[in-house]
Tab-separated table of C-alpha atoms and ligand atoms in Angstrom:
chain	number	residue	atom	x	y	z
A	1	MET	CA	-0.107	0.085	0.207
A	2	ILE	CA	1.445	3.453	-0.934
A	3	ILE	CA	0.122	6.557	0.924
A	4	LEU	CA	0.556	10.063	0.100
A	5	GLY	CA	0.474	12.613	2.973
A	6	ILE	CA	0.056	16.471	2.703
A	7	ASP	CA	0.342	19.022	5.309
A	8	THR	CA	-0.129	22.882	5.260
A	9	SER	CA	-1.274	23.439	8.507
A	10	CYS	CA	1.310	26.092	9.308
A	11	ASP	CA	4.133	27.613	7.004
A	12	ASP	CA	5.617	24.711	5.640
A	13	THR	CA	4.084	23.142	2.549
A	14	SER	CA	4.994	19.323	2.961
A	15	ILE	CA	4.371	15.854	1.174
A	16	GLY	CA	5.463	12.617	2.133
A	17	ILE	CA	5.215	9.209	0.161
A	18	LEU	CA	5.292	6.067	2.437
A	19	ARG	CA	4.800	2.478	1.179
A	20	VAL	CA	3.649	-0.230	3.712
A	21	LYS	CA	4.659	-3.518	2.929
A	22	LYS	CA	3.880	-6.273	5.830
A	23	LYS	CA	4.136	-3.492	8.631
A	24	ASN	CA	7.496	-2.235	7.079
A	25	PHE	CA	7.454	1.122	6.338
A	26	GLU	CA	9.699	2.458	3.543
A	27	ILE	CA	10.105	6.211	2.903
A	28	LEU	CA	9.592	7.026	-0.854
A	29	ALA	CA	9.613	10.852	-0.423
A	30	ASN	CA	9.326	13.646	2.085
A	31	ILE	CA	9.512	16.909	0.594
A	32	VAL	CA	9.116	20.298	2.591
A	33	SER	CA	9.142	23.642	0.847
A	34	SER	CA	9.814	26.317	3.757
A	35	GLN	CA	8.277	29.645	3.956
A	36	VAL	CA	10.722	30.908	6.374
A	37	LYS	CA	12.189	33.380	4.043
A	38	ILE	CA	8.918	35.061	3.428
A	39	HIS	CA	7.707	35.227	7.028
A	40	GLU	CA	11.004	35.904	8.799
A	41	LYS	CA	10.462	39.655	7.459
A	42	TYR	CA	7.326	39.780	9.464
A	43	GLY	CA	8.374	38.145	12.608
A	44	GLY	CA	5.790	35.443	12.178
A	45	VAL	CA	3.215	33.732	10.201
A	46	TRP	CA	0.648	35.464	8.230
A	47	PRO	CA	-2.149	33.373	7.467
A	48	TYR	CA	-3.305	34.701	4.528
A	49	LEU	CA	0.177	35.126	2.869
A	50	ALA	CA	0.937	31.461	4.045
A	51	LYS	CA	-2.191	30.405	2.142
A	52	ARG	CA	-1.147	32.034	-0.810
A	53	GLU	CA	2.495	30.277	-0.645
A	54	HIS	CA	0.748	26.895	-0.112
A	55	LYS	CA	-1.358	27.440	-3.433
A	56	LYS	CA	1.795	28.155	-5.256
A	57	ASN	CA	4.019	25.445	-3.847
A	58	LEU	CA	1.691	22.389	-3.540
A	59	PRO	CA	1.847	21.329	-7.152
A	60	ILE	CA	5.498	21.895	-7.329
A	61	VAL	CA	6.097	19.899	-4.162
A	62	LEU	CA	3.813	17.020	-5.224
A	63	LYS	CA	5.762	16.648	-8.596
A	64	LYS	CA	9.070	16.927	-6.760
A	65	ALA	CA	7.577	14.127	-4.331
A	66	LEU	CA	6.290	11.965	-7.094
A	67	ARG	CA	9.628	12.212	-8.930
A	68	LYS	CA	11.641	11.340	-5.781
A	69	ALA	CA	9.222	8.148	-5.525
A	70	LYS	CA	9.561	7.172	-8.929
A	71	ASN	CA	5.886	7.875	-9.786
A	72	PRO	CA	4.027	5.004	-7.712
A	73	LYS	CA	0.665	4.011	-8.080
A	74	ILE	CA	-0.981	5.839	-4.932
A	75	ASP	CA	-3.732	3.914	-3.022
A	76	LEU	CA	-4.651	6.520	-0.337
A	77	ILE	CA	-4.260	10.112	0.234
A	78	SER	CA	-4.206	11.588	3.518
A	79	VAL	CA	-4.389	15.293	4.659
A	80	THR	CA	-4.019	17.186	7.621
A	81	LYS	CA	-7.548	18.719	8.672
A	82	GLY	CA	-6.418	20.493	11.791
A	83	PRO	CA	-5.296	21.823	14.069
A	84	GLY	CA	-3.594	24.977	12.384
A	85	LEU	CA	-4.176	28.017	10.449
A	86	GLU	CA	-7.919	27.674	8.854
A	87	PRO	CA	-6.860	29.305	5.586
A	88	CYS	CA	-3.700	27.206	5.157
A	89	LEU	CA	-5.525	23.817	5.952
A	90	TRP	CA	-8.257	24.763	3.475
A	91	GLU	CA	-5.663	25.034	0.839
A	92	GLY	CA	-4.236	21.698	1.577
A	93	ILE	CA	-7.598	19.800	1.907
A	94	ASN	CA	-8.898	21.448	-1.285
A	95	PHE	CA	-5.847	20.181	-2.978
A	96	ALA	CA	-6.065	16.703	-1.515
A	97	LYS	CA	-9.679	16.557	-2.593
A	98	SER	CA	-9.075	17.416	-6.042
A	99	LEU	CA	-6.275	14.993	-6.383
A	100	ALA	CA	-8.202	12.102	-4.789
A	101	LYS	CA	-11.087	12.935	-7.138
A	102	GLU	CA	-8.849	13.086	-10.434
A	103	LYS	CA	-7.235	9.606	-9.196
A	104	ASN	CA	-10.446	8.055	-7.857
A	105	LEU	CA	-8.759	7.569	-4.483
A	106	PRO	CA	-10.041	7.496	-0.930
A	107	LEU	CA	-9.194	10.617	1.408
A	108	VAL	CA	-8.482	10.697	5.314
A	109	GLY	CA	-8.303	13.811	7.309
A	110	ILE	CA	-5.526	13.704	9.867
A	111	ASN	CA	-4.956	15.335	13.142
A	112	HIS	CA	-1.710	17.114	13.096
A	113	ILE	CA	-0.803	16.588	16.903
A	114	GLU	CA	-1.570	12.715	16.620
A	115	ALA	CA	0.753	12.995	13.652
A	116	HIS	CA	3.801	14.491	15.490
A	117	ILE	CA	3.469	11.436	18.114
A	118	LEU	CA	2.764	8.651	15.730
A	119	ILE	CA	5.729	9.321	13.560
A	120	ASN	CA	7.385	7.476	16.480
A	121	PHE	CA	6.168	4.181	15.176
A	122	LEU	CA	7.914	4.578	12.052
A	123	LYS	CA	10.759	2.558	13.293
A	124	ASN	CA	9.240	0.895	16.134
A	125	LEU	CA	5.609	-0.998	16.313
A	126	LYS	CA	6.402	-2.480	19.491
A	127	ILE	CA	5.851	0.313	21.831
A	128	LYS	CA	4.509	-0.372	25.209
A	129	PHE	CA	1.728	1.390	26.837
A	130	PRO	CA	0.453	3.140	28.530
A	131	ALA	CA	2.640	5.845	26.838
A	132	VAL	CA	3.207	9.352	28.084
A	133	CYS	CA	3.209	11.536	24.933
A	134	LEU	CA	4.501	15.420	24.708
A	135	VAL	CA	4.074	17.448	21.612
A	136	VAL	CA	6.016	20.537	21.708
A	137	SER	CA	5.669	23.017	18.778
A	138	GLY	CA	5.189	26.409	17.641
A	139	GLY	CA	1.436	26.110	18.251
A	140	HIS	CA	0.993	23.475	20.981
A	141	THR	CA	2.529	22.331	24.005
A	142	ILE	CA	0.304	19.335	25.189
A	143	LEU	CA	0.997	16.009	27.367
A	144	PHE	CA	-1.352	13.403	26.986
A	145	LEU	CA	-1.639	9.600	27.792
A	146	MET	CA	-1.770	6.951	25.031
A	147	GLY	CA	-3.367	4.021	27.071
A	148	LYS	CA	-3.701	1.674	24.050
A	149	PHE	CA	-2.771	2.422	20.525
A	150	LEU	CA	-4.718	5.436	19.325
A	151	LYS	CA	-6.644	5.798	22.390
A	152	TYR	CA	-5.929	9.275	24.060
A	153	LYS	CA	-6.525	11.150	27.265
A	154	ILE	CA	-5.140	14.865	27.746
A	155	LEU	CA	-3.308	15.415	30.764
A	156	GLY	CA	-2.265	19.044	30.602
A	157	GLN	CA	-1.494	21.781	28.188
A	158	THR	CA	-0.336	25.288	27.797
A	159	ARG	CA	-2.476	27.812	29.298
A	160	ASP	CA	-1.014	30.649	27.149
A	161	ASP	CA	2.082	30.631	24.583
A	162	ALA	CA	3.447	27.312	23.381
A	163	ALA	CA	7.231	26.629	24.032
A	164	GLY	CA	8.022	27.197	20.409
A	165	GLU	CA	6.148	30.419	20.509
A	166	CYS	CA	8.352	31.348	23.346
A	167	PHE	CA	11.466	30.511	21.566
A	168	ASP	CA	10.373	32.616	18.840
A	169	LYS	CA	9.167	35.416	20.752
A	170	VAL	CA	12.337	35.801	22.804
A	171	ALA	CA	14.606	35.327	19.590
A	172	ARG	CA	12.589	38.409	18.452
A	173	ILE	CA	13.482	40.363	21.746
A	174	LEU	CA	17.240	39.772	21.121
A	175	GLY	CA	16.873	40.824	17.566
A	176	PHE	CA	16.661	37.355	15.505
A	177	SER	CA	14.124	36.644	12.876
A	178	TYR	CA	11.432	33.667	12.473
A	179	PRO	CA	11.547	30.889	13.391
A	180	GLY	CA	13.415	31.667	16.816
A	181	GLY	CA	14.212	28.159	18.289
A	182	PRO	CA	17.052	27.055	16.078
A	183	LYS	CA	18.487	30.488	16.537
A	184	ILE	CA	18.273	30.484	20.294
A	185	GLU	CA	19.859	26.815	20.178
A	186	LYS	CA	22.815	28.114	18.238
A	187	LEU	CA	23.276	31.110	20.463
A	188	ALA	CA	23.020	29.262	23.643
A	189	LYS	CA	25.993	26.692	22.388
A	190	LYS	CA	28.283	29.640	22.164
A	191	LYS	CA	31.132	30.276	24.749
A	192	THR	CA	30.932	33.219	26.988
A	193	GLY	CA	34.235	32.881	28.881
A	194	LYS	CA	34.185	34.018	32.484
A	195	SER	CA	31.418	36.775	32.806
A	196	LYS	CA	30.072	38.468	35.910
A	197	LEU	CA	26.525	38.590	34.132
A	198	LYS	CA	24.302	36.744	36.002
A	199	ILE	CA	20.515	35.887	34.383
A	200	LYS	CA	17.908	33.927	35.942
A	201	PHE	CA	14.564	33.151	34.436
A	202	PRO	CA	11.682	31.486	36.500
A	203	ARG	CA	10.377	28.149	35.616
A	204	PRO	CA	6.908	28.660	35.377
A	205	MET	CA	4.435	26.261	36.904
A	206	ILE	CA	7.221	23.645	37.655
A	207	HIS	CA	5.916	22.948	41.020
A	208	GLN	CA	2.202	23.106	40.239
A	209	LYS	CA	0.430	19.597	40.718
A	210	ASN	CA	-0.928	19.736	37.502
A	211	TYR	CA	0.639	18.922	34.001
A	212	ASP	CA	-0.441	22.405	32.391
A	213	PHE	CA	2.129	24.881	31.098
A	214	SER	CA	2.821	28.542	30.853
A	215	PHE	CA	5.344	30.136	28.876
A	216	ALA	CA	3.982	33.782	28.360
A	217	GLY	CA	5.530	34.801	31.714
A	218	LEU	CA	8.755	33.498	30.725
A	219	LYS	CA	8.873	35.717	27.638
A	220	THR	CA	7.609	38.633	29.842
A	221	ALA	CA	10.528	38.194	32.196
A	222	VAL	CA	12.932	38.382	29.208
A	223	LEU	CA	11.483	41.407	27.909
A	224	TYR	CA	11.641	43.247	31.758
A	225	ASP	CA	15.184	42.097	32.060
A	226	PHE	CA	16.203	43.037	28.491
A	227	LYS	CA	14.489	46.754	28.973
A	228	LYS	CA	16.131	47.242	32.502
A	229	ARG	CA	19.842	46.515	31.162
A	230	LYS	CA	22.060	49.289	29.755
A	231	LYS	CA	21.981	49.382	25.859
A	232	GLU	CA	25.757	48.315	25.978
A	233	ILE	CA	24.728	45.196	27.994
A	234	ARG	CA	21.805	44.139	26.208
A	235	GLY	CA	23.491	44.706	22.767
A	236	SER	CA	26.471	42.588	23.785
A	237	LYS	CA	26.799	39.098	22.342
A	238	ILE	CA	27.446	37.872	26.113
A	239	TYR	CA	24.257	38.891	27.117
A	240	LYS	CA	22.517	37.428	24.211
A	241	ILE	CA	23.971	33.904	24.751
A	242	LEU	CA	23.171	33.976	28.629
A	243	VAL	CA	19.549	34.964	28.048
A	244	ALA	CA	19.386	32.215	25.166
A	245	ARG	CA	20.815	29.562	27.476
A	246	GLU	CA	18.660	30.294	30.466
A	247	VAL	CA	15.207	30.599	28.343
A	248	GLN	CA	16.156	27.361	26.741
A	249	GLN	CA	17.116	25.708	30.109
A	250	SER	CA	13.898	26.902	31.702
A	251	ILE	CA	11.752	25.464	29.109
A	252	ILE	CA	13.770	22.090	29.087
A	253	ASP	CA	13.407	21.928	32.898
A	254	VAL	CA	9.780	22.507	33.036
A	255	LEU	CA	8.909	20.114	30.050
A	256	ILE	CA	11.000	17.199	31.999
A	257	GLU	CA	9.579	17.814	35.021
A	258	LYS	CA	6.213	17.580	34.067
A	259	THR	CA	6.669	14.557	31.677
A	260	PHE	CA	8.415	12.389	34.214
A	261	ARG	CA	5.850	13.431	36.898
A	262	ALA	CA	3.055	12.152	34.652
A	263	THR	CA	4.968	8.926	33.599
A	264	LYS	CA	5.670	8.024	37.412
A	265	PHE	CA	1.939	8.714	38.355
A	266	TYR	CA	0.778	6.779	35.349
A	267	LYS	CA	3.277	4.015	35.384
A	268	ALA	CA	4.010	4.664	31.781
A	269	LYS	CA	6.240	2.189	30.028
A	270	THR	CA	7.005	4.536	27.372
A	271	ILE	CA	7.660	8.240	26.598
A	272	LEU	CA	7.070	9.717	23.051
A	273	LEU	CA	7.999	13.069	22.040
A	274	GLY	CA	7.083	15.121	19.060
A	275	GLY	CA	6.893	18.702	17.525
A	276	GLY	CA	9.440	21.255	16.099
A	277	VAL	CA	10.900	22.203	19.435
A	278	VAL	CA	11.932	18.648	20.152
A	279	ALA	CA	14.521	19.161	17.131
A	280	ASN	CA	16.429	20.686	20.200
A	281	GLU	CA	19.497	18.945	20.950
A	282	LYS	CA	19.963	19.770	24.423
A	283	LEU	CA	16.137	19.090	24.997
A	284	ARG	CA	16.964	15.590	23.292
A	285	ARG	CA	19.885	14.902	25.401
A	286	GLU	CA	18.420	15.835	28.574
A	287	PHE	CA	15.121	13.516	28.157
A	288	LYS	CA	17.427	10.884	27.280
A	289	LYS	CA	19.541	10.979	30.226
A	290	ARG	CA	16.434	11.369	32.648
A	291	ALA	CA	14.792	8.503	30.922
A	292	LYS	CA	17.800	6.189	31.669
A	293	LYS	CA	18.034	7.229	35.220
A	294	SER	CA	13.980	6.668	35.314
A	295	LYS	CA	14.211	3.361	33.492
A	296	VAL	CA	11.931	4.107	31.182
A	297	LYS	CA	12.044	3.852	27.464
A	298	ILE	CA	11.921	7.223	25.323
A	299	LEU	CA	11.133	7.568	21.630
A	300	ILE	CA	12.282	10.719	20.025
A	301	PRO	CA	11.913	11.322	15.988
A	302	GLU	CA	14.633	11.847	13.705
A	303	LYS	CA	14.814	15.807	13.555
A	304	ARG	CA	13.567	15.980	9.944
A	305	PHE	CA	10.202	14.348	11.399
A	306	CYS	CA	10.076	16.739	14.621
A	307	THR	CA	9.330	19.722	12.289
A	308	ASP	CA	6.090	19.726	10.062
A	309	ASN	CA	6.560	17.227	7.536
A	310	GLY	CA	4.078	15.375	5.043
A	311	LEU	CA	5.507	11.645	6.140
A	312	MET	CA	3.926	11.932	9.565
A	313	ILE	CA	0.649	12.820	7.897
A	314	ALA	CA	1.198	9.525	5.502
A	315	LEU	CA	1.985	7.242	8.305
A	316	THR	CA	-0.683	8.628	10.521
A	317	GLY	CA	-3.219	8.040	7.612
A	318	PHE	CA	-2.235	4.437	7.324
A	319	PHE	CA	-3.192	3.813	11.057
A	320	HIS	CA	-6.534	5.430	10.283
A	321	LYS	CA	-7.278	3.960	6.766
A	322	GLU	CA	-10.423	2.786	7.691
A	323	LYS	CA	-11.818	6.291	8.183
A	324	ALA	CA	-10.810	7.025	4.605
A	325	THR	CA	-13.714	8.248	2.301
A	326	LYS	CA	-14.570	8.952	-1.317
A	327	ASN	CA	-17.241	11.228	0.175
A	328	TYR	CA	-14.726	14.147	-0.074
A	329	GLY	CA	-17.281	16.885	1.253
A	330	LYS	CA	-17.080	15.047	4.896
A	331	ILE	CA	-13.632	16.407	5.283
A	332	GLU	CA	-13.394	19.897	6.621
A	333	ALA	CA	-10.799	22.037	8.064
A	334	GLU	CA	-11.027	22.079	11.919
A	335	ALA	CA	-8.477	24.849	13.139
A	336	ASN	CA	-9.071	24.161	16.958
A	337	LEU	CA	-9.333	20.088	16.489
A	338	LYS	CA	-8.356	18.334	19.958
A	339	ILE	CA	-6.593	15.340	20.268
B	1	LIG	O1	5.939	21.393	14.633
B	1	LIG	P1	6.628	22.544	13.940
B	1	LIG	O2	7.244	22.611	12.839
B	1	LIG	O3	5.131	23.442	13.891
B	1	LIG	C1	3.994	23.690	14.311
B	1	LIG	O4	3.346	22.630	14.296
B	1	LIG	O5	3.994	24.644	15.028
B	1	LIG	O6	7.286	23.695	15.213
B	1	LIG	C2	7.633	24.894	14.788
B	1	LIG	C3	8.171	25.453	16.340
B	1	LIG	C4	9.158	26.932	16.052
B	1	LIG	O7	8.226	27.712	17.137
B	1	LIG	C5	10.144	26.756	16.115
B	1	LIG	O8	11.014	28.046	16.858
B	1	LIG	C6	10.622	25.529	17.049
B	1	LIG	O9	9.700	24.672	16.647
B	1	LIG	N1	11.940	24.997	16.634
B	1	LIG	C7	12.951	24.680	17.799
B	1	LIG	C8	13.852	24.323	16.993
B	1	LIG	N2	13.546	24.012	15.812
B	1	LIG	C9	12.212	24.518	15.459
B	1	LIG	N3	12.741	25.096	19.185
B	1	LIG	C10	14.132	24.960	19.855
B	1	LIG	N4	15.086	24.276	19.198
B	1	LIG	C11	14.947	24.060	17.853
B	1	LIG	N5	16.136	23.441	17.451
B	2	LIG	ZN1	3.536	20.801	13.714
């Protein structure tokens, strides 16, 4: 069976093609066309600008993906129906519908958050349950339990900004363009030598006995600190490095604390991570170290499958293939779709 997966939920136009042979997954193509160059000028993603770019890019990305996969016969089309930016979701859905119609194929609508976690099954189908799942992206920070395969219960989520959004906003304060996560990561790795400058930010909600998150306060703390510093300090390389390091550490500390508390409470056998922020190397290292100490198995997708991609949509489409339909009208964008 060959599945073509389409994602246009935010600013990347992505198409992946997956072959499934007796529960063996083979990646035939995974093309991502980034809109970063367009959005970085504005410091964030503008939905209608992104929609226009998706419209332009979708046929190009499809052509590239099909060529890479050597023009296979597709059996199923899978498309993100939510959550995401509504105009962008519709662009992908309408494109998927016309492609499905043209080829007389069934179509399945996919939850983007679920796909960020299910991509972990690409290389490992023998995952033990219950599993604690953490999705950390630009739009979401959400912790949920997978009691059984495809059965979910939300444990907690962000009350305001997502962790990725916090990375993006802090980067902007420091004068870096969108997306901020990779820039903060790079900055945090730089050497400062000995410096008298001390920077400390809060770990929001870390001790609260729930599984919710809040990162807006962290961004505000950075903004206050930035504003109270003298120009020559806040403009210095050392200041930016120390802020980047402390913000990154604060986010990692909170995510680890809540995830492992949930793991212990629910006696989870596995931890599954996903989402763009999980591409962060320090976060990956610290989660692995803590999992080893806690004797729990952890699965983290390859970096290229952490950020938005069409392959995770194709794989999730395979797991939900019985929901596929030729009654295309049934599939609609759901900007606030829940897990
Ligand atoms: O999952 P994703 O590609 O899109 C959404 O579904 O939102 O996540 C994008 C987010 C952005 O906020 C970006 O700054 C963040 O992931 N990100 C990172 C890194 N790479 C991407 N954050 C921290 N470290 C990274 N290396
Ligand atoms: Zn995403």
